[in-house]
Short mmCIF file of C-alpha atoms in Angstrom, two decimals:
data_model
loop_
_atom_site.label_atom_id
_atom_site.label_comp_id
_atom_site.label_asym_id
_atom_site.label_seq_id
_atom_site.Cartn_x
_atom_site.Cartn_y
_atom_site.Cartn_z
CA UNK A 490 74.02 90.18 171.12
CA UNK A 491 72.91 93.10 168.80
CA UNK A 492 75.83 95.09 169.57
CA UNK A 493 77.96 91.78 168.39
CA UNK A 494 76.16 91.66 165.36
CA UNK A 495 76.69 95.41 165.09
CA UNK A 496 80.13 95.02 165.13
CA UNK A 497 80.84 92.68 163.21
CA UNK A 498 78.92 94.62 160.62
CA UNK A 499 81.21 97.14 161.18
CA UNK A 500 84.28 95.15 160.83
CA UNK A 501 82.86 93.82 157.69
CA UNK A 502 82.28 97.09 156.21
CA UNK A 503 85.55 97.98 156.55
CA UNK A 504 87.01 94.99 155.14
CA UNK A 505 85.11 95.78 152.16
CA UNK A 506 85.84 100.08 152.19
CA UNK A 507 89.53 98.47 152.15
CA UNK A 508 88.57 96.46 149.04
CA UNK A 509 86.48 99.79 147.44
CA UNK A 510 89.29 101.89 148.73
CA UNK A 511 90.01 103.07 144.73
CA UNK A 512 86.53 104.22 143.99
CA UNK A 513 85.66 105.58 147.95
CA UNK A 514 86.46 108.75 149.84
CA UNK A 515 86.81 107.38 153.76
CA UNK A 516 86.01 109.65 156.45
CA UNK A 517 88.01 108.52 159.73
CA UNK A 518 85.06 107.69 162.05
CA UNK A 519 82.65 104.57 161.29
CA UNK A 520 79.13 105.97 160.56
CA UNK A 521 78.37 104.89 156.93
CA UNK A 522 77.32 108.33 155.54
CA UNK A 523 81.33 108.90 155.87
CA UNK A 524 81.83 106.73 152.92
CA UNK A 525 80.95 108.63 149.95
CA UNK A 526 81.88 108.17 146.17
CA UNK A 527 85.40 109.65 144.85
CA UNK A 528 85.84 110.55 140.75
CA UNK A 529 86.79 106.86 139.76
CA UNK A 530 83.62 105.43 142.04
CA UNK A 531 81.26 108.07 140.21
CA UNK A 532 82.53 107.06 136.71
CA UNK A 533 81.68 103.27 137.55
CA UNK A 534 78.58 104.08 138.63
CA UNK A 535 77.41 106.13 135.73
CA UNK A 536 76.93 109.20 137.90
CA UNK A 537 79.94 111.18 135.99
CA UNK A 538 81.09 111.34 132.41
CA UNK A 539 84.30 110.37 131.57
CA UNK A 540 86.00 113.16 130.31
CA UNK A 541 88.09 112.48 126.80
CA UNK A 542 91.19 114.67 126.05
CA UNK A 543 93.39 114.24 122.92
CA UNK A 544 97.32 113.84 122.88
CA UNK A 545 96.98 118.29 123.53
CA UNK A 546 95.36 117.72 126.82
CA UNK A 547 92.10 119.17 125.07
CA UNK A 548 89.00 118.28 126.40
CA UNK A 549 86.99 116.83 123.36
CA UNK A 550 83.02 117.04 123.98
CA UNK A 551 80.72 114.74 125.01
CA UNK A 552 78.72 112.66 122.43
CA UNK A 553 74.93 112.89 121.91
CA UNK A 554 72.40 110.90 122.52
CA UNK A 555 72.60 107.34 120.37
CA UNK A 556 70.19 107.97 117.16
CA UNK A 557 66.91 105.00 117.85
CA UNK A 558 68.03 104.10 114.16
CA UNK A 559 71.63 103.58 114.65
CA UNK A 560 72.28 100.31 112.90
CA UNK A 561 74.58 97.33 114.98
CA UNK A 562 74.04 99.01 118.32
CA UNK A 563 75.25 95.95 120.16
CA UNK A 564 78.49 96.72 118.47
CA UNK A 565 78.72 100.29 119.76
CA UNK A 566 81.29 99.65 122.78
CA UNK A 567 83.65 98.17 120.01
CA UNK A 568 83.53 101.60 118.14
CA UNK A 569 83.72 103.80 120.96
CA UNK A 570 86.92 101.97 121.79
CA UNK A 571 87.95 103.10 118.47
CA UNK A 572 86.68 106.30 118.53
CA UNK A 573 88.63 106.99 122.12
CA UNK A 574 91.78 106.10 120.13
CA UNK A 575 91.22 108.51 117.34
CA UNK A 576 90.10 111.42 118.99
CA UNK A 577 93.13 111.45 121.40
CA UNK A 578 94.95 112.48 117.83
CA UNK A 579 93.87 116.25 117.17
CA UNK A 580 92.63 117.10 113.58
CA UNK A 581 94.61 119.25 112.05
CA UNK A 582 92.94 123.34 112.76
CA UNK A 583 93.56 124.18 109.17
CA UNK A 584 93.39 122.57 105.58
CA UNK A 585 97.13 124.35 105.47
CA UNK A 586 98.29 122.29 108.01
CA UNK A 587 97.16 119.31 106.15
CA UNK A 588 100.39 117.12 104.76
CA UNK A 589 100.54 113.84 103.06
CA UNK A 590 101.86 111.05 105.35
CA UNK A 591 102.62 107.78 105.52
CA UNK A 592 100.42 105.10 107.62
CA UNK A 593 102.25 102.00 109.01
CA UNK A 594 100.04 99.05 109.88
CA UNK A 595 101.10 97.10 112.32
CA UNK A 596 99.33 93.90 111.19
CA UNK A 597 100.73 94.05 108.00
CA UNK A 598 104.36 94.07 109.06
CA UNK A 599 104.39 97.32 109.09
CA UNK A 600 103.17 97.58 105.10
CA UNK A 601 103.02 101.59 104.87
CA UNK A 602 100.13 103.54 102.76
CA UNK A 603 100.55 106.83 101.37
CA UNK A 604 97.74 108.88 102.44
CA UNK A 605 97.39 111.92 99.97
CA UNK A 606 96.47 115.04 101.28
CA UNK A 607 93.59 116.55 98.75
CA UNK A 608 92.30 120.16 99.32
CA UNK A 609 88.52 120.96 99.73
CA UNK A 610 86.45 122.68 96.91
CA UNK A 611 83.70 122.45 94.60
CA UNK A 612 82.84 120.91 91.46
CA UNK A 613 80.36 119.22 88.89
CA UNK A 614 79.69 115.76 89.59
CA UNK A 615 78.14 113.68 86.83
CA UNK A 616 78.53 114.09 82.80
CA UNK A 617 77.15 116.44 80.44
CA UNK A 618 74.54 114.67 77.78
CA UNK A 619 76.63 114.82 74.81
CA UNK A 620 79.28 113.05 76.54
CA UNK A 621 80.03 109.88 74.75
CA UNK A 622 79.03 106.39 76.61
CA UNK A 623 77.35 108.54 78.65
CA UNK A 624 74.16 106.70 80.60
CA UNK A 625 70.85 108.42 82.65
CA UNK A 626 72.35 107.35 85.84
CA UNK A 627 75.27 109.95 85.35
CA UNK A 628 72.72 113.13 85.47
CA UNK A 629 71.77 115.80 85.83
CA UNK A 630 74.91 117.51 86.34
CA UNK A 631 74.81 119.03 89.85
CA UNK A 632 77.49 121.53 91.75
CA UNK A 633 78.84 120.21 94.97
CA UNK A 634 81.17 120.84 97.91
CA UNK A 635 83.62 118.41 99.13
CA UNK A 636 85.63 119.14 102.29
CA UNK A 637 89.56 118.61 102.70
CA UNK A 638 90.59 114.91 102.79
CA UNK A 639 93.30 112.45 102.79
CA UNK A 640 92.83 109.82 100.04
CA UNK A 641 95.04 106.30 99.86
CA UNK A 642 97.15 106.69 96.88
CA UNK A 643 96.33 103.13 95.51
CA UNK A 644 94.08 100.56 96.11
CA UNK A 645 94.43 98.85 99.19
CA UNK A 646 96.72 95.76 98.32
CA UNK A 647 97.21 92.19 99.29
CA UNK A 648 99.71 93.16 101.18
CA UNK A 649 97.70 95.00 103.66
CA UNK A 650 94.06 93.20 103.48
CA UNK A 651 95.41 89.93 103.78
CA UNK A 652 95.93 89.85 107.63
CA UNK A 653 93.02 90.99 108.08
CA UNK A 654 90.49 88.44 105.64
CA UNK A 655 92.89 85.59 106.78
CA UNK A 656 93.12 86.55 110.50
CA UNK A 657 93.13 82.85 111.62
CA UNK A 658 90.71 83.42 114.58
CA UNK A 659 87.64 81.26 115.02
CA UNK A 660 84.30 83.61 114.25
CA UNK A 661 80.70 83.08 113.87
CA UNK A 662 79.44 84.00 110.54
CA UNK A 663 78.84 87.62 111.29
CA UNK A 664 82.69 88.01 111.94
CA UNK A 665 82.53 88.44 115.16
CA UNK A 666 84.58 85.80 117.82
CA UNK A 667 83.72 82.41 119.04
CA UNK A 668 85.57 83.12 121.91
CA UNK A 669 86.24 86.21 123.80
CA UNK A 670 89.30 86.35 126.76
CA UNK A 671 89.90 89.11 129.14
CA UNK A 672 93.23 90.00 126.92
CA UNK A 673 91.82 90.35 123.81
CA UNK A 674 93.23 92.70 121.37
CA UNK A 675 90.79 95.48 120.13
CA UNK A 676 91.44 94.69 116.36
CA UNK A 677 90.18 90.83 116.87
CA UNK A 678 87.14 92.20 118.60
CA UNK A 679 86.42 93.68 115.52
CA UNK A 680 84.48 91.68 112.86
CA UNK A 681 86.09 89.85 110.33
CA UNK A 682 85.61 87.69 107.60
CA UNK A 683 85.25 84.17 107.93
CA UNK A 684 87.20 81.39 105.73
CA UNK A 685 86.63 81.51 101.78
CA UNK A 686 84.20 78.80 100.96
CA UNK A 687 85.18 79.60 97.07
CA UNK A 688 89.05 79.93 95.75
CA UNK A 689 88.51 83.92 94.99
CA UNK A 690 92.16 83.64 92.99
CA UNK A 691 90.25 80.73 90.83
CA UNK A 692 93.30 78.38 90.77
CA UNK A 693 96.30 80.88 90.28
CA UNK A 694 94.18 82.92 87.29
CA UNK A 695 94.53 85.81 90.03
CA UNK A 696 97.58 86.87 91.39
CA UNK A 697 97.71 86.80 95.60
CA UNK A 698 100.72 88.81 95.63
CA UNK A 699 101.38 91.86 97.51
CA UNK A 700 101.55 93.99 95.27
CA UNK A 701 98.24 93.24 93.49
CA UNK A 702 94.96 94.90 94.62
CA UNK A 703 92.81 92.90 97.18
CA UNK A 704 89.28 91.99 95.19
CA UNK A 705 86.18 90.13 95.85
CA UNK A 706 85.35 91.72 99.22
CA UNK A 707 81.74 92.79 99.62
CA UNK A 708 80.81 96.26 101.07
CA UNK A 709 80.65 95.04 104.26
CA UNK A 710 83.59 93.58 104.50
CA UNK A 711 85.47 96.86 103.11
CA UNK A 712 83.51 99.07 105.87
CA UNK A 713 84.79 96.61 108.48
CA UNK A 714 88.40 96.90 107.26
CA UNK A 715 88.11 100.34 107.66
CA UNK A 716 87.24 99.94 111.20
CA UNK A 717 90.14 97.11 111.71
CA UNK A 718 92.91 99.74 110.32
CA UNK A 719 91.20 102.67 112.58
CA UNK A 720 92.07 100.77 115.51
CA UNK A 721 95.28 100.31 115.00
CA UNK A 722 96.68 103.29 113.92
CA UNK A 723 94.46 106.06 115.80
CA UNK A 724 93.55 107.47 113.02
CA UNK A 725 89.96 107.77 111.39
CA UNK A 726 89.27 105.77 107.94
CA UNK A 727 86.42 105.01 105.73
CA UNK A 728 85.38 104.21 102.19
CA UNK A 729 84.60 107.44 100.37
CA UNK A 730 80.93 108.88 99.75
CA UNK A 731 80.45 108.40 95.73
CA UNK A 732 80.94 112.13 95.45
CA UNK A 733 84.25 112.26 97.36
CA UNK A 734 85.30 109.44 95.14
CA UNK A 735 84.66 111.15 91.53
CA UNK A 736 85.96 114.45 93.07
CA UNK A 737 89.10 112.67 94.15
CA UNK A 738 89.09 111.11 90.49
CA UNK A 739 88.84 114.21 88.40
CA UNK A 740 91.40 115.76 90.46
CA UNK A 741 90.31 119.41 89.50
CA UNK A 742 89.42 117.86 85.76
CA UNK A 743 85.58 118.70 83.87
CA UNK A 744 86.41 116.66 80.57
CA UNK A 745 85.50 113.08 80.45
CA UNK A 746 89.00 111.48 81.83
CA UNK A 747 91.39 113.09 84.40
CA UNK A 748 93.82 113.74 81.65
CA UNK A 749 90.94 115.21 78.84
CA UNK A 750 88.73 113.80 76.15
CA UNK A 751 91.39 112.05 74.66
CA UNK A 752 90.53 108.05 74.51
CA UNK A 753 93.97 107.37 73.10
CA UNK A 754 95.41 108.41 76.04
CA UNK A 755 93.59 105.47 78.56
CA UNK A 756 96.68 103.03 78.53
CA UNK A 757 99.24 105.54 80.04
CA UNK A 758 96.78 105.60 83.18
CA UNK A 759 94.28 102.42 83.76
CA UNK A 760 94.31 98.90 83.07
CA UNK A 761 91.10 97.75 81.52
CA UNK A 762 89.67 95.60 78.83
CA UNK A 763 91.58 96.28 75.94
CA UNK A 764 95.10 96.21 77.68
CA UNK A 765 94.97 94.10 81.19
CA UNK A 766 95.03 90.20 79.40
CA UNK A 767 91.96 89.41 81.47
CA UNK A 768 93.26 89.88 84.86
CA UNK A 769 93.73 93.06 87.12
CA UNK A 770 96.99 93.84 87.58
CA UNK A 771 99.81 95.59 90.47
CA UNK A 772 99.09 98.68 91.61
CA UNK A 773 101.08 102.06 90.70
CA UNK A 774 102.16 100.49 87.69
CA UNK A 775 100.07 103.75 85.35
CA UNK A 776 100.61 107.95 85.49
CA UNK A 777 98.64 108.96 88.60
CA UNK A 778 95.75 111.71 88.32
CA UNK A 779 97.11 115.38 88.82
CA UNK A 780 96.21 114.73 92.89
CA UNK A 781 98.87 112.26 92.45
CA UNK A 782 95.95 108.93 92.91
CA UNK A 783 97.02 106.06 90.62
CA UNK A 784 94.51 103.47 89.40
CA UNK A 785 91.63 105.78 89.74
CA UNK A 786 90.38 104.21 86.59
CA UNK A 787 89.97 100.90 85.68
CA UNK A 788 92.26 98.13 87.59
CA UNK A 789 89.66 97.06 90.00
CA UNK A 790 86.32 99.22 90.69
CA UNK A 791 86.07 100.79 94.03
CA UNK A 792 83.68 100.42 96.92
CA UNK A 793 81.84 104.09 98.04
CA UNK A 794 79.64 104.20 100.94
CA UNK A 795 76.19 104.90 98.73
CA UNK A 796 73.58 103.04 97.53
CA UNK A 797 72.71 102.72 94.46
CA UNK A 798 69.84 105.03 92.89
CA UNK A 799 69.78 105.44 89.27
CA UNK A 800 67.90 108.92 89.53
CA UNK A 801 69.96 110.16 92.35
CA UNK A 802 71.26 112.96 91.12
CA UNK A 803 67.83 114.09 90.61
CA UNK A 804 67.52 114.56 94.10
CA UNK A 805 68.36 117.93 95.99
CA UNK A 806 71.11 117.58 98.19
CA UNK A 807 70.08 118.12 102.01
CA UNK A 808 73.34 117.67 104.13
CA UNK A 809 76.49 118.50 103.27
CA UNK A 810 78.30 114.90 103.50
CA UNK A 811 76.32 114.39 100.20
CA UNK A 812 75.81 110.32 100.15
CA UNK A 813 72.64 108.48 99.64
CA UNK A 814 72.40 106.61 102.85
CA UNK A 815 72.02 102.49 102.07
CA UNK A 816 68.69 100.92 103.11
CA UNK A 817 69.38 97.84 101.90
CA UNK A 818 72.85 95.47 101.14
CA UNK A 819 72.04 95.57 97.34
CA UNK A 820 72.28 97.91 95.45
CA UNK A 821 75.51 99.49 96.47
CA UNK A 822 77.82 101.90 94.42
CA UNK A 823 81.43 101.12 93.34
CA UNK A 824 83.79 103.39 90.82
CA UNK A 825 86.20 103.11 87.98
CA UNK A 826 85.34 100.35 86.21
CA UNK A 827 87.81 98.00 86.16
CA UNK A 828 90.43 95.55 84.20
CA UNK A 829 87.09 93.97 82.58
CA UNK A 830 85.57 97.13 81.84
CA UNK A 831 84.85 98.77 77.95
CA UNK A 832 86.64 101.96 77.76
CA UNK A 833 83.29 103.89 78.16
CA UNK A 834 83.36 102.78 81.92
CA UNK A 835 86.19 104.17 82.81
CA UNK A 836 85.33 107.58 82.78
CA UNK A 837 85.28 109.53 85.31
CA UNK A 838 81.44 109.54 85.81
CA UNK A 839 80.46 106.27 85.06
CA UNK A 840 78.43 104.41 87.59
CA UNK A 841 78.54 100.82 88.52
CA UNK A 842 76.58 98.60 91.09
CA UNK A 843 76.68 95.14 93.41
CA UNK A 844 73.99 92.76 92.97
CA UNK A 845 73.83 89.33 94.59
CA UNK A 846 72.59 87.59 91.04
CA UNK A 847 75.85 88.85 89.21
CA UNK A 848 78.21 88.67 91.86
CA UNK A 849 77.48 85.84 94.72
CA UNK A 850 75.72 83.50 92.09
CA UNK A 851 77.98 80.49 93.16
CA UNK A 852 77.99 80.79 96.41
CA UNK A 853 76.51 77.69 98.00
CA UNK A 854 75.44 79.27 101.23
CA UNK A 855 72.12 80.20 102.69
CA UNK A 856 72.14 83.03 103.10
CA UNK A 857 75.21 84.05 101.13
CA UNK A 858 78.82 85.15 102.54
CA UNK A 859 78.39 88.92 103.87
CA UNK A 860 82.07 88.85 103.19
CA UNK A 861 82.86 87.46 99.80
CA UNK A 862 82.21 87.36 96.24
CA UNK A 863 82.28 84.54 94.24
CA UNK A 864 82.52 86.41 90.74
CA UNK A 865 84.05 90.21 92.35
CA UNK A 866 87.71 89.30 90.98
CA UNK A 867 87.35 93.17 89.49
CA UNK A 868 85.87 94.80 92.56
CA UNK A 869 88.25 96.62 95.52
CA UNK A 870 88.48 99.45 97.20
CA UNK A 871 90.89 102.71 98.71
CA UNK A 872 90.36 104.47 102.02
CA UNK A 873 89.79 108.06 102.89
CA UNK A 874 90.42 109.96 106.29
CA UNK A 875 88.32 112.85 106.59
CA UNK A 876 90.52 115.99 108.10
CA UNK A 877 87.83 116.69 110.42
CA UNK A 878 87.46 113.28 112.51
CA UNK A 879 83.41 112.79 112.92
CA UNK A 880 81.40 111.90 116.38
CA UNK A 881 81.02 108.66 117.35
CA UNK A 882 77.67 108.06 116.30
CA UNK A 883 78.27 108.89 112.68
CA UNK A 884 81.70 107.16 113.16
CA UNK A 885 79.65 103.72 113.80
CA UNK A 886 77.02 104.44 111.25
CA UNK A 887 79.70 104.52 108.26
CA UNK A 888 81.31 101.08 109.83
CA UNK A 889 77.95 99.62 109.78
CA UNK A 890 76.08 100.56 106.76
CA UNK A 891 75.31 96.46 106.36
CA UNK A 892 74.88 94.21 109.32
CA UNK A 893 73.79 90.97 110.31
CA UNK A 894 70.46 91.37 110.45
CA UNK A 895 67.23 89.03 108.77
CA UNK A 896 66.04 91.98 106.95
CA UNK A 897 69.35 92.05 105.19
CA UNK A 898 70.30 88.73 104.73
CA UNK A 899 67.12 87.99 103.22
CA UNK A 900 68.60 89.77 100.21
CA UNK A 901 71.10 87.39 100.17
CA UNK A 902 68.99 84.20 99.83
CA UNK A 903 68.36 82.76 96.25
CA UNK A 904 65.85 84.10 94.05
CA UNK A 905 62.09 81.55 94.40
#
């Protein structure tokens, strides 16, 4: 009887070796130390690393251990999806091999953006004191270096951001899906905003077209579009650090606009309170900057990655990504001014900020929209791809600055 059950065991065990057969190595006798573990068997397991190689056959190196205060770490297989999409795409080995392109986006119908290539350097961020309009926040002057970039030539339009705020899938409030099936798609696992509760065009008083700016979007909701556009086209985009944004601005420029001193000059390149009739207007309609970036000024303000500090210049500079890392949803930094904007911020120094009083004051939900504004008709934002693509953690940190989290969403509660 024991050798019966033996084998049938045996039997059994190779009706299952034929079912393993992809991930074992099978000996041809029947002892069970024959059946050992091939590559794909290890890699389940967890007992080998999967080895990455970009579109050169080029091994790219492993990542390091996940930082314990990596924000959204449930989220982290989404990004490394992502990030094994990008890196197969080699960064160029030289700023001289950088070139400006074009970027297709497939959800868009294929809506192209001109990514600029800009050259590394240094320069002096902030404004001297005698600078007129000048405020605190914009000093101490202090010498930085920014590394080469590409930088969208306008502001991300309607055109493109549409399918992704109206992306007509059913999502929980932190964007991400109701409902998840084996097929899919990597872009819908990625979150995304939720239905308007409040008309952001305000009956028709904003234009929806294409060629207008998209507005209104929080932070978050900028970060994750950055993410959403990643995924699609393998290559790596983010909103810019604050510095990165007012070196992109000045374009090589140490007077108070990109083109001089010269106020008169302000309605041959932005759109702002004295010339816009109260509403933002289409893009690339102004001169561009010498980098060849239009709307830099005014138009509608533009999302960075920082938080807001008003004495953070005063503050040595540690790393050399030079940001001030966000603690908290409010306050966060945005550039440019905008159509709405006096003429003294629109320079190319002047520093504006979110809060949830000014900006999400009508929004009838507790806690408010992570997604939308209800009064951020003059707030957008452009993209940046860094030419040297980043590891994964710091990839997911930049996608992730805000999250769905108590501590944050607290902020957005109303004022007792």
């Amino acid at each position: 009887m024991m050798e019966g059950i033996v084998g049938n065991m045996r039997i059994a065990f190779k009706f299952f070796s034929l079912l393993l057969f992809p991930i074992l190595d099978v000996a041809c006798n029947d002892s069970l130390d024959s059946y050992t573990l091939n590559k794909e068997g290890r890699l389940l397991f967890g007992l080998e690393k999967y080895q990455v190689t970009n579109v050169d056959g080029e091994a790219v190196p492993p990542q390091e251990n996940m930082p314990a205060n990596l924000r959204a770490k449930h989220r982290l297989d989404i990004t490394k999806q992502v990030y094994d999409l990008i890196i197969r795409n080699p960064d160029p080995k030289s700023e001289s091999e950088m070139k400006t392109y074009e970027e297709a986006v497939p959800l868009a119908n294929g809506y192209t953006l001109k990514m600029v290539a800009i050259p590394g350097g240094e320069f002096t961020m902030g404004s001297p004191e005698g600078e007129k309009g000048r405020k605190e926040d914009e000093g101490p002057q202090r010498n930085l270096s920014i590394e080469p970039m590409w930088v969208c030539e306008i502001e991300i339009p309607w055109a493109v951001y549409r399918s992704y705020y109206t992306n007509g899938e059913a999502r929980k409030d932190d964007g991400t899906l109701k409902e998840i099936e084996p097929d899919t798609p990597l872009t819908s696992l990625i979150s995304q905003p939720t239905p308007q509760v409040k008309d952001m065009f305000v009956s028709g008083s904003f234009s929806s077209e294409d060629e207008y700016p998209a507005m209104n979007m929080t932070n978050h909701a900028a970060n994750k579009f950055c993410q959403w556009l990643s995924a699609q086209t393998g290559h790596y985009y983010r909103l810019p650090t604050e510095a990165e944004w007012e070196y992109a601005c000045r374009a090589g420029s140490t007077t108070a606009y990109p083109w001089g001193d010269d106020p008169a000059q302000v309605a041959e390149y932005a759109w702002y309170e004295d010339n816009a009739d109260f509403t933002y207007q289409k893009v690339k309609l102004k001169k561009p900057n010498a980098f060849g970036l239009y709307d830099m000024l005014g138009n509608v303000a533009e999302w960075t990655l920082d938080q807001y500090k008003p004495d953070a210049y005063r503050t040595p500079v540690t790393t050399g990504f030079n940001w001030v890392e966000p603690e908290t949803r409010y306050p966060r930094v945005f550039r440019g001014g905008s159509w709405k904007s006096k003429l003294s911020e629109i320079r190319s120094s002047s520093r504006q900020f979110s809060s949830t009083e000014e900006l999400k004051w009508l929004d009838p939900q507790n806690p408010k929209s992570v997604w939308y504004f209800t009064h951020g008709q003059h707030v957008g934002f452009r993209v940046v791809r860094p030419m040297k693509t980043p590891d994964l953690n710091t990839m997911h940190k930049l996608w992730n600055t805000d999250e769905w989290t108590d501590k944050m969403n607290n902020e957005d509660w109303p004022t007792q």
